[in-house]
Short mmCIF file of C-alpha atoms and ligand atoms in Angstrom, two decimals:
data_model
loop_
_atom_site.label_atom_id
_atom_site.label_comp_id
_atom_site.label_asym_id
_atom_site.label_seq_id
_atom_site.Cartn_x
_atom_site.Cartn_y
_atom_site.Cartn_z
CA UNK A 18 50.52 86.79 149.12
CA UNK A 19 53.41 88.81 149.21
CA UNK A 20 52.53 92.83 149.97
CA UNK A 21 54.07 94.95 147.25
CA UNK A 22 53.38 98.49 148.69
CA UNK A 23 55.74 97.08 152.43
CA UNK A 24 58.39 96.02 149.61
CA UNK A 25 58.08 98.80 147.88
CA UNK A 26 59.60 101.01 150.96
CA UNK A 27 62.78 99.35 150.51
CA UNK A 28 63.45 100.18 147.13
CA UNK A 29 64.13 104.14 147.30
CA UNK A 30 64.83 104.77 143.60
CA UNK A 31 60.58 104.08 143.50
CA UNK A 32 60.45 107.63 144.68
CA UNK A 33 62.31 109.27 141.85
CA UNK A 34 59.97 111.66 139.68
CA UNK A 35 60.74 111.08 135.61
CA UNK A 36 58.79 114.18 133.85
CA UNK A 37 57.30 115.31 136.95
CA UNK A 38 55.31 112.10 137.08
CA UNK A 39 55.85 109.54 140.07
CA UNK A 40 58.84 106.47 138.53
CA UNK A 41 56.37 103.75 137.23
CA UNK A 42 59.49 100.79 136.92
CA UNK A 43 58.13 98.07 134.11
CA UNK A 44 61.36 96.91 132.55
CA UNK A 45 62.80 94.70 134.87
CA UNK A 46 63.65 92.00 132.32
CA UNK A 47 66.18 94.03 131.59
CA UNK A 48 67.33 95.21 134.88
CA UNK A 49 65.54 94.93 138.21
CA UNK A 50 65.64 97.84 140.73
CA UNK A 51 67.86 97.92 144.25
CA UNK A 52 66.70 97.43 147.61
CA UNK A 53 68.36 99.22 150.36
CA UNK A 54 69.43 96.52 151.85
CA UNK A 55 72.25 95.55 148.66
CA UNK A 56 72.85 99.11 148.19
CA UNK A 57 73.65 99.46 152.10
CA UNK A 58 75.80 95.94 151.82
CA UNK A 59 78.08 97.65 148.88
CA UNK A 60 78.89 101.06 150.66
CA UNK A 61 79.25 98.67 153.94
CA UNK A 62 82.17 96.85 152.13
CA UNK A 63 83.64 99.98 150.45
CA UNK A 64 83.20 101.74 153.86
CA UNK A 65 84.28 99.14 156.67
CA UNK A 66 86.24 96.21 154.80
CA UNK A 67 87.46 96.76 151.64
CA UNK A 68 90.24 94.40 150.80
CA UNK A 69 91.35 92.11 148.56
CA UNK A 70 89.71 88.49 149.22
CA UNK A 71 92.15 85.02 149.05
CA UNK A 72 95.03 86.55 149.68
CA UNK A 73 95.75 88.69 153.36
CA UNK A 74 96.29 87.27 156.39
CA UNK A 75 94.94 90.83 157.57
CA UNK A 76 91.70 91.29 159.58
CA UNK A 77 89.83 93.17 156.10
CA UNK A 78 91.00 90.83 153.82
CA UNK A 79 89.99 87.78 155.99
CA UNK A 80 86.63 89.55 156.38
CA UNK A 81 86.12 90.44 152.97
CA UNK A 82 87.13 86.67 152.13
CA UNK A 83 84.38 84.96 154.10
CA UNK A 84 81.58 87.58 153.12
CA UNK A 85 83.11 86.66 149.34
CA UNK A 86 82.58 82.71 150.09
CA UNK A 87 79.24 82.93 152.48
CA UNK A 88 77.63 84.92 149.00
CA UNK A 89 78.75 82.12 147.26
CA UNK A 90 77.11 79.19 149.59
CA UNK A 91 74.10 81.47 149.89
CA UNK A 92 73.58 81.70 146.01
CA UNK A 93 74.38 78.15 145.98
CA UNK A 94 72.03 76.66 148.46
CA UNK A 95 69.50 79.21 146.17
CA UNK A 96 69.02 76.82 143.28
CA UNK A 97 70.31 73.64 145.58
CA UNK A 98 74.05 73.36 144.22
CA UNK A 99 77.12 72.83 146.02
CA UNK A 100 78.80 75.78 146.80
CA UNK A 101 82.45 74.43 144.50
CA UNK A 102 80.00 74.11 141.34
CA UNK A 103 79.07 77.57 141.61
CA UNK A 104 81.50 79.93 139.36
CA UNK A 105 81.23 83.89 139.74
CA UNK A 106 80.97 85.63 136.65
CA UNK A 107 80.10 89.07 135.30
CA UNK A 108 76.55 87.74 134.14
CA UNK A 109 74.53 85.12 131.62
CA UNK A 110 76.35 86.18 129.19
CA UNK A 111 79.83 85.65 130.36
CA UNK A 112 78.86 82.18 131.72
CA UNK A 113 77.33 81.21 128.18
CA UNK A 114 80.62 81.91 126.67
CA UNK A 115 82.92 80.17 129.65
CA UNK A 116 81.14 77.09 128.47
CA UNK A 117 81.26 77.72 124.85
CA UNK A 118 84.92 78.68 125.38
CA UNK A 119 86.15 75.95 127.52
CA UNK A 120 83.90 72.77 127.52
CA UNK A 121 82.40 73.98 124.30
CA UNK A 122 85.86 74.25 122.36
CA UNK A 123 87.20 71.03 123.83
CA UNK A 124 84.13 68.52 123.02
CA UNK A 125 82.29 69.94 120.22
CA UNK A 126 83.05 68.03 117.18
CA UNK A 127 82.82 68.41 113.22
CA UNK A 128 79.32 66.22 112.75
CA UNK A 129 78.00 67.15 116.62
CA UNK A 130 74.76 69.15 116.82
CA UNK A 131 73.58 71.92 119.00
CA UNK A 132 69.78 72.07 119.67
CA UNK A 133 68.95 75.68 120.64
CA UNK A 134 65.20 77.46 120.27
CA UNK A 135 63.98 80.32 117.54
CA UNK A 136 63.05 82.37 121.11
CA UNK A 137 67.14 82.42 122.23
CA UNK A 138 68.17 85.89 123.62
CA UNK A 139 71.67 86.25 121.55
CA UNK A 140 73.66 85.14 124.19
CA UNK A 141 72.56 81.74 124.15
CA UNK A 142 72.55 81.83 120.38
CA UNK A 143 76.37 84.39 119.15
CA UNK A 144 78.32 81.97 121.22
CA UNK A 145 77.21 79.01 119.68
CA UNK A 146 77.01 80.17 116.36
CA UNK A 147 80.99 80.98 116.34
CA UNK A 148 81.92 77.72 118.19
CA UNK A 149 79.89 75.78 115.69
CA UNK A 150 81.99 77.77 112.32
CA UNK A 151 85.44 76.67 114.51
CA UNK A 152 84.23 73.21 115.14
CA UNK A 153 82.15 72.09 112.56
CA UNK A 154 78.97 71.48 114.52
CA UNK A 155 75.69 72.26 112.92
CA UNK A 156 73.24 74.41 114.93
CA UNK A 157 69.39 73.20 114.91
CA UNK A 158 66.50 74.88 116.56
CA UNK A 159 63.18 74.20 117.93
CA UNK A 160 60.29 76.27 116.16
CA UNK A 161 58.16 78.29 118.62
CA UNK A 162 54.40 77.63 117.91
CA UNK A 163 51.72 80.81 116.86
CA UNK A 164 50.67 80.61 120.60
CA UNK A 165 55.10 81.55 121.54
CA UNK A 166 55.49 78.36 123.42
CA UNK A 167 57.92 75.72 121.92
CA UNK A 168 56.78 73.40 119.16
CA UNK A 169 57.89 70.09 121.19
CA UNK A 170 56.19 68.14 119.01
CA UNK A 171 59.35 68.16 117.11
CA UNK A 172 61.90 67.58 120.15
CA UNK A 173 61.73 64.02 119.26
CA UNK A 174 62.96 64.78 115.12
CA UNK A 175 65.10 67.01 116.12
CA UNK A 176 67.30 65.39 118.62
CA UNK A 177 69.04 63.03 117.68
CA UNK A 178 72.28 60.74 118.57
CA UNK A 179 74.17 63.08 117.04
CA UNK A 180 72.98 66.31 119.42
CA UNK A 181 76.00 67.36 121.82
CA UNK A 182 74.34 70.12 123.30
CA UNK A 183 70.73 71.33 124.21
CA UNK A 184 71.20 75.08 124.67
CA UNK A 185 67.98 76.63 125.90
CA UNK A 186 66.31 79.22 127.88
CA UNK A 187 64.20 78.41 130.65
CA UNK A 188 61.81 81.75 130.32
CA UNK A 189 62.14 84.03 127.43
CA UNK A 190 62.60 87.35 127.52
CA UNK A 191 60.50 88.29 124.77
CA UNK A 192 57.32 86.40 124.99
CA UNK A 193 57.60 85.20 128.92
CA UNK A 194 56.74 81.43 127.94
CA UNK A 195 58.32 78.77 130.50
CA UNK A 196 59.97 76.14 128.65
CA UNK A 197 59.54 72.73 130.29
CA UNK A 198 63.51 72.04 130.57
CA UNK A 199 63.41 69.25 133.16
CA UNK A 200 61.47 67.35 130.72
CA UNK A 201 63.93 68.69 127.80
CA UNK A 202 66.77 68.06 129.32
CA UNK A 203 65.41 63.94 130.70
CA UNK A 204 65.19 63.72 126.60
CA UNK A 205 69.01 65.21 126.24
CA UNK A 206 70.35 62.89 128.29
CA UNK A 207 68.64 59.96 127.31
CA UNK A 208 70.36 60.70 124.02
CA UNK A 209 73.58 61.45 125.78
CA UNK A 210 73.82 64.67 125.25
CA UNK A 211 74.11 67.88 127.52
CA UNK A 212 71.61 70.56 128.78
CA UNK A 213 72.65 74.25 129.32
CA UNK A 214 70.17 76.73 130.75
CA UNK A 215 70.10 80.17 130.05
CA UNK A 216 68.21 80.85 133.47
CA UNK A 217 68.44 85.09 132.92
CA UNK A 218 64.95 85.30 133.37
CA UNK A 219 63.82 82.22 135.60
CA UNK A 220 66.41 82.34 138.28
CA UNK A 221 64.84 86.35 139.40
CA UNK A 222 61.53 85.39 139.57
CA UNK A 223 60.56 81.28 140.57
CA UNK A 224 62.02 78.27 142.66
CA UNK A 225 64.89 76.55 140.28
CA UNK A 226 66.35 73.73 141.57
CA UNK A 227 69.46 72.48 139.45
CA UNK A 228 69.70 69.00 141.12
CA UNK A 229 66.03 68.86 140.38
CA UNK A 230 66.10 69.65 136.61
CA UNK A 231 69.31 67.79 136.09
CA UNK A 232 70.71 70.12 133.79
CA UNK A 233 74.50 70.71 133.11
CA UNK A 234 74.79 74.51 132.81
CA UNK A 235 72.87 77.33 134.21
CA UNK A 236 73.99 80.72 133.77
CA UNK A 237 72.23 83.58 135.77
CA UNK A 238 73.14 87.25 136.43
CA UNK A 239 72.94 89.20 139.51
CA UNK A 240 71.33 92.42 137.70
CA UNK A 241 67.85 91.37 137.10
CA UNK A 242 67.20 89.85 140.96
CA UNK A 243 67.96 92.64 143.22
CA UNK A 244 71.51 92.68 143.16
CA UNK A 245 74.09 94.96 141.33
CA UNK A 246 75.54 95.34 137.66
CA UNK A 247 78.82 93.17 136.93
CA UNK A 248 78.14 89.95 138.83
CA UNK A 249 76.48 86.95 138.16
CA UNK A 250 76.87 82.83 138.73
CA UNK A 251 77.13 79.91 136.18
CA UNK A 252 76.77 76.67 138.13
CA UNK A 253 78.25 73.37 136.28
CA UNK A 254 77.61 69.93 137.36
CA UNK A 255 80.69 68.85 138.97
CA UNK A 256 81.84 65.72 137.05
CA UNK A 257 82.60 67.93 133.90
CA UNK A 258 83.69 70.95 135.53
CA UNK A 259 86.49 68.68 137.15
CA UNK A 260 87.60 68.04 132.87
CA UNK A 261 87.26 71.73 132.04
CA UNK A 262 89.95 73.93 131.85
CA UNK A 263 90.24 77.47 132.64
CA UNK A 264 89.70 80.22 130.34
CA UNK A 265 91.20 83.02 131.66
CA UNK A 266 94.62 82.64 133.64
CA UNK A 267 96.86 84.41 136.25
CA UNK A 268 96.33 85.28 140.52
CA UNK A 269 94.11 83.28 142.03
CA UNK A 270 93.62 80.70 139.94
CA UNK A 271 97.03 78.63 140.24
CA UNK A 272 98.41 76.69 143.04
CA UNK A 273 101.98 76.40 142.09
CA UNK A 274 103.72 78.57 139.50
CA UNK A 275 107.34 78.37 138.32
CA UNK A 276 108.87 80.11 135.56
CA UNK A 277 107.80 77.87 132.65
CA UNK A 278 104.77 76.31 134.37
CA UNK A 279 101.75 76.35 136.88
CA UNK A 280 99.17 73.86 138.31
CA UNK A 281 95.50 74.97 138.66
CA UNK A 282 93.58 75.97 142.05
CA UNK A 283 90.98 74.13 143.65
CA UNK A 284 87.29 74.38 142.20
CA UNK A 285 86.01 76.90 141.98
CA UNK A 286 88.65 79.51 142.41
CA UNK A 287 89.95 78.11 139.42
CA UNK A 288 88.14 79.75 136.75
CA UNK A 289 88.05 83.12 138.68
CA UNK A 290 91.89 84.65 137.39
CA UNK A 291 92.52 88.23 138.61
CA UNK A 292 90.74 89.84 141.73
CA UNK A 293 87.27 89.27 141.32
CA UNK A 294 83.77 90.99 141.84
CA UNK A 295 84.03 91.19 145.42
CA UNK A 296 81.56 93.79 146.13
CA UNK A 297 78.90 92.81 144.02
CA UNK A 298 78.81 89.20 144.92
CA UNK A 299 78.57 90.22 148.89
CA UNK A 300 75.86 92.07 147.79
CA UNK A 301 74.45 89.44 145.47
CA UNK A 302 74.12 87.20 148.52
CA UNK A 303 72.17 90.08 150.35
CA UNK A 304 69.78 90.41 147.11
CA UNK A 305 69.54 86.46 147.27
CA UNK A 306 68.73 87.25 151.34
CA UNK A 307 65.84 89.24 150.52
CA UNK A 308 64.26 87.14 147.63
CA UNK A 309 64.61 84.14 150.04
CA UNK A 310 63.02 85.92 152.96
CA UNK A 311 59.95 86.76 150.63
CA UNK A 312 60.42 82.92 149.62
CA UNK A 313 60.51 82.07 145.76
CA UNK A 314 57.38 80.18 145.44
CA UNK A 315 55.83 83.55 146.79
CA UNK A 316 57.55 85.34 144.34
CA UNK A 317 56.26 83.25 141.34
CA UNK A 318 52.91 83.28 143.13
CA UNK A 319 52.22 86.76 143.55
CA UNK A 320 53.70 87.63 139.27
CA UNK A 321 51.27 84.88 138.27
CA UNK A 322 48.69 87.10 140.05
CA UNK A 323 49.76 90.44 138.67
CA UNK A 324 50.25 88.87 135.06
CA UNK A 325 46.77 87.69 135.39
CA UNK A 326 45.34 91.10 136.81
CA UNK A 327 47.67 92.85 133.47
CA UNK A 328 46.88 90.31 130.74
CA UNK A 329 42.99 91.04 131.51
CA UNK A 330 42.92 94.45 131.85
CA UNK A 331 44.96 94.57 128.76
CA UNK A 332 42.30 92.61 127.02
CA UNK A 333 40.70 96.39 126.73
CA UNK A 334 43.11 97.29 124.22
CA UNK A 335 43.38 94.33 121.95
CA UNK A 336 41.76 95.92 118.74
CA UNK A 337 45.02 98.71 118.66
CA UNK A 338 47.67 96.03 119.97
CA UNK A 339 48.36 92.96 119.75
CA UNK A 340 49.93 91.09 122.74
CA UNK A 341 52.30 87.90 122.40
CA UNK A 342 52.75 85.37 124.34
CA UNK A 343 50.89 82.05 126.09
CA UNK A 344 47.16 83.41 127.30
CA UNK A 345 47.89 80.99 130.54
CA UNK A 346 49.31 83.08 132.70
CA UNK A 347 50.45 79.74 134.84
CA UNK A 348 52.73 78.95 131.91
CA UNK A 349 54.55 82.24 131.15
CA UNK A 350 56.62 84.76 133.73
CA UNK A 351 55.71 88.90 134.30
CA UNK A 352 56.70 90.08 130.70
CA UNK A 353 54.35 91.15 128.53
CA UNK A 354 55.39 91.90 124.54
CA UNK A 355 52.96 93.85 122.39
CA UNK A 356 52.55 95.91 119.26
CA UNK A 357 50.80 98.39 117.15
CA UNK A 358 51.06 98.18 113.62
CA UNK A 359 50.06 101.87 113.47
CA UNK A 360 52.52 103.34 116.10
CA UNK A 361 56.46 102.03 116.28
CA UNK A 362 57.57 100.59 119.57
CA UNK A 363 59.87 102.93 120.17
CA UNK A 364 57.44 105.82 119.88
CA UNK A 365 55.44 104.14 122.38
CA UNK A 366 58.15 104.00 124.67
CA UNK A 367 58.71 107.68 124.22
CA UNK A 368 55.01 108.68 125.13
CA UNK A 369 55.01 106.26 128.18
CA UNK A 370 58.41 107.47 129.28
CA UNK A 371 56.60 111.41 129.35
CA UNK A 372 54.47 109.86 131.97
CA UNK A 373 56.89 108.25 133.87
CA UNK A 374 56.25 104.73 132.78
CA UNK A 375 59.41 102.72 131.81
CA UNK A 376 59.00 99.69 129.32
CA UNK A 377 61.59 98.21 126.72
CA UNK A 378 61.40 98.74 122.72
CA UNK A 379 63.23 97.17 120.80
CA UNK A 380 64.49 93.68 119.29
CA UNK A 381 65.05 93.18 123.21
CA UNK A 382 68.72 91.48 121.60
CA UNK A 383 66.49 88.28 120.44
CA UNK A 384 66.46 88.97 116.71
CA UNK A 385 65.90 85.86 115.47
CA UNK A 386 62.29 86.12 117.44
CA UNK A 387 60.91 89.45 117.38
CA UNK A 388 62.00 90.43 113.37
CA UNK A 389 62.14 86.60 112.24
CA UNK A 390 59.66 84.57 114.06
CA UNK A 391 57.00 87.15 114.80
CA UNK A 392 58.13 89.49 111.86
CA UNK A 393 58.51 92.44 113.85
CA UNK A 394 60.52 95.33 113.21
CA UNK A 395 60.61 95.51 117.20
CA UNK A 396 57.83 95.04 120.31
CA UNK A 397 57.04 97.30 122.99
CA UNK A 398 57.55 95.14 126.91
CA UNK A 399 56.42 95.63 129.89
CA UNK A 400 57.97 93.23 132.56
CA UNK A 401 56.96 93.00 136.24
CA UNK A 402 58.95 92.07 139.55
CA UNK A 403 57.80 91.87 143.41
CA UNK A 404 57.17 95.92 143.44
CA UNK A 405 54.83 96.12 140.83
CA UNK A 406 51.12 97.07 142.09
CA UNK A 407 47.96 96.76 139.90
CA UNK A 408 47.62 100.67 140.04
CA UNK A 409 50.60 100.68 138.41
CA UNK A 410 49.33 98.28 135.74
CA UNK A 411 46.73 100.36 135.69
CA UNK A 412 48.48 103.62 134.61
CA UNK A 413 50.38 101.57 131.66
CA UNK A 414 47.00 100.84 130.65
CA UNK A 415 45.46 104.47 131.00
CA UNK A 416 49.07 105.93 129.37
CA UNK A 417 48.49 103.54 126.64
CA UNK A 418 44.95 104.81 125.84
CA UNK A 419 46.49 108.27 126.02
CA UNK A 420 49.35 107.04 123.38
CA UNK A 421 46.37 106.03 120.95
CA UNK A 422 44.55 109.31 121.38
CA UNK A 423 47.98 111.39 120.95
CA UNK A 424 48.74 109.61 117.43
CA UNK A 425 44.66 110.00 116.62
CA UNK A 426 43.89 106.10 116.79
N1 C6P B 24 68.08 90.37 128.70
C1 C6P B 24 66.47 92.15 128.34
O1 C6P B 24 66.11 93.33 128.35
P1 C6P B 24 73.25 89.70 130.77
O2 C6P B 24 73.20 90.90 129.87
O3 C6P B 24 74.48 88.88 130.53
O4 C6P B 24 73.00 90.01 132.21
O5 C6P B 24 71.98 88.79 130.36
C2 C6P B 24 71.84 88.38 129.03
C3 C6P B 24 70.54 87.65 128.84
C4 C6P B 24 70.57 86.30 128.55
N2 C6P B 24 69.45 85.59 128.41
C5 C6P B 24 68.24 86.15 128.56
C6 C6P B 24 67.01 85.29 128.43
C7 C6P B 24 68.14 87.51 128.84
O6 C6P B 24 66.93 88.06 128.97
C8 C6P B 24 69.31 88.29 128.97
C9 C6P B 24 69.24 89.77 129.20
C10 C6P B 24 67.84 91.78 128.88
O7 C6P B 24 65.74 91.25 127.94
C11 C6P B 24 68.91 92.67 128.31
S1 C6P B 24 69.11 92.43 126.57
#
C-alpha cells in the first residue's frame, strides 16, 4: 500500500496555511498538486538548457531536444503506445477538438451518428455538438442510470450501423463512475465505428493501456497527474493518424516549403506547428516518473482504499446530504459529489475553504449532468489523489458537521 504521509514530503505546497488552518488539498479532479521533483525539472530546464528543441545543432538545443522526445517515449510507454502516435497538446480539451477538427471534419457525414454519454464533461460534448451542426451528424447519448453508472442496457439500441463515433469518458468527473470502454468500444467496432476516450480523469489515477482497450482516441492532460498547466497528450491509433491532416500549420511541422507550397513532417511532429511546450512536457515525463515509481495499480489500489474509508465515514452525514455516485467503491475513482438541499454548494465551499479544506462547487463544466440529469443547480466535490490521508477525510467530515451547525441544520 502506497504511504501517503512519505509522499506527502514531496509535495511542498501541502505546507501552505489557507486561514491559518494547515492546506487540506481535495480538488484534484480539477488540478492535482506538484511534487518537487517536476517543479525542480522546470527551473532545471529554464536554468541549465533552455533552448529551442528540433532545430539547433547547439549543445542546449540538442539537449533540450532529447529531454523533449525521452518525455514523449516515457508518456508513451505509460499507457503502452508507440512513441509517433503520441501528439503533445495543451490538454483534453485541445486533443478533443484536434480530432473533431481534423479527422472529425473530414469523415463525419450528413446521416453519421455520434454516441456520447449524459455524464460528458463539455469538452467531450461543445466539440461535437458544432461538428455535428457543420456536418449534419446527429448526436445520441447513453442515459446514466439513478445509481450514475451508464444505462448499457441500451448500448445495443443505440448503436447502430449508422454510429461514426463513440465519444466517451472513461471516469467522470462528476460522479467518479468507471465506464467499461474496452467493452464499449469491442461493440463500436464491431459496428465499424470509432472509439474516442476522454481519459482526463482515468489516465491520473489507474493502469490504461490503449493497445489493451483498443480505442482510437485518448486525450489526457498533464495538469491533473503531477505535472504542470499547458501540456497534455492525445494518442491516435496510427493507421488513421497517417490520413489526418494537420490543423494548425507553420515551423516544425513541414519538411519542404517553397513559396506556393509545403509537404508535411514526419509523425508526430506534424501536428505540433510553432515551438511547442517544451518545458512542461520534460516535466510531464518527470510527473509520469514518479506515478510509475509508485506503480499505477498502486495508485488505483490505495484511492479504492481511501474512497472506501470516505464513502463510509460519510455515511454519518447522509440525512443533511446526499452523495452521488456508484456505492462500489471498486467501480468508481476518488471523487465524491454531494449536496444539501438546504445549503448551496457554493456556500459550502466557502465554509470549508475558512478551514482550509479545498473542494469544487459548481456545474464542475458537465451541465448536461449535474443541472439536467441529477437536476442540480450545482454539487459540492471532493476528489482524492496519492496525498490524501484519512485524517484528512476526516476533517472534511468534522468541517462539514461544523457547516450544518453554522447554517442551524
Ligand atoms: N475537469 C474538473 O474540475 P482540461 O481542462 O483540458 O485539462 O480537461 C478538460 C476535462 C475533460 N474531461 C474531463 C472528464 C475532465 O474532468 C476535464 C477537466 C476539471 O472536473 C476542470 S473543469
Amino acid at each position: 500500500m502506497l504511504n501517503p504521509k512519505e509522499i506527502r514530503k514531496d509535495f511542498p505546497i501541502l505546507n501552505v496555511n489557507v486561514h491559518g488552518k494547515q492546506l487540506v488539498y481535495l480538488d484534484n479532479a480539477a488540478t492535482s498538486q506538484k511534487p518537487n521533483q517536476v517543479i525542480d525539472t522546470l527551473t532545471a530546464y529554464y536554468r541549465n538548457y533552455n533552448s529551442n528543441v528540433h532545430r539547433g545543432v547547439h549543445t542546449l538545443s540538442i539537449k533540450a531536444t532529447e529531454q523533449y522526445e525521452s518525455a514523449r517515449e516515457k508518456i508513451a510507454k505509460f499507457i503502452n503506445a508507440p512513441s509517433d502516435s503520441l501528439i503533445y497538446t495543451k490538454g483534453t480539451t485541445d486533443g478533443i477538438n484536434l480530432v473533431a477538427h481534423s479527422w472529425g471534419l473530414e469523415n463525419i457525414e450528413s446521416g453519421d451518428e455520434i454516441l456520447l454519454t449524459e455524464m460528458e464533461h463539455h469538452s467531450n460534448l461543445v466539440p461535437w455538438q458544432i461538428l455535428a451542426e457543420k456536418n449534419g451528424a446527429t448526436l445520441k447519448f447513453i442515459p446514466v442510470t439513478e445509481s450514475g453508472a451508464l444505462d448499457l442496457s441500451q448500448l445495443n439500441i443505440l448503436l447502430t450501423s449508422k454510429t461514426k463515433l463513440v465519444a466517451i469518458t472513461q471516469m467522470s468527473n462528476v460522479l467518479g463512475t468507471i465506464n467499461p470502454v474496452k467493452e464499449i468500444c469491442r461493440q463500436a467496432h464491431a459496428l465499424g465505428a470509432y472509439m474516442l476516450i476522454d481519459a482526463a480523469q482515468s489516465v491520473p489515477h489507474m493502469p490504461v493501456d490503449v493497445e489493451d482497450i483498443g480505442c482510437d482516441f485518448l486525450a489526457f492532460s498533464s495538469h491533473k497527474m503531477l505535472g504542470p498547466t499547458g501540456i497534455g497528450c492525445l494518442y491516435i491509433k496510427k493507421a488513421i493518424l497517417e490520413t489526418m491532416n494537420p490543423v494548425n500549420h507553420g515551423g516544425d511541422m513541414v519538411k519542404e516549403v517553397t513559396l506556393n507550397q509545403a509537404t508535411w513532417n514526419d509523425l508526430p511532429i506534424r501536428f505540433e506547428a510553432g515551438t511547442p511546450n517544451i518545458a512542461d512536457a520534460i516535466a510531464l515525463g518527470t510527473a509520469i516518473d514518479y506515478l510509475t515509481e509508485l506503480g499505477m495499480d498502486q495508485v488505483q489500489a490505495y484511492e479504492e482504499h481511501l474512497t472506501t474509508y470516505a464513502l463510509d465515514v460519510l455515511k454519518g452525514l447522509s440525512e443533511d446530504f446526499i452523495f452521488y455516485g456508484i456505492p462500489d467503491p471498486t467501480k468508481r475513482g476518488a471523487i465524491i459529489s454531494f449536496y444539501s438541499p438546504e445549503i448551496h454548494p457554493h456556500d459550502i465551499g466557502t465554509v470549508l475553504d475558512r478551514q482550509g479544506i479545498a473542494i469544487r462547487a459548481g456545474h464542475h463544466c458537465a451541465m448536461p449532468l449535474v443541472n439536467g440529469r441529477l437536476g442540480l443547480p450545482a454539487t459540492a466535490r471532493a476528489s482524492f489523489y496519492i496525498y490524501n490521508t484519512e485524517e484528512e477525510v476526516d476533517m472534511l467530515v468534522d468541517s462539514l458537521k461544523k457547516t450544518l451547525q453554522y447554517f442551524n441544520r
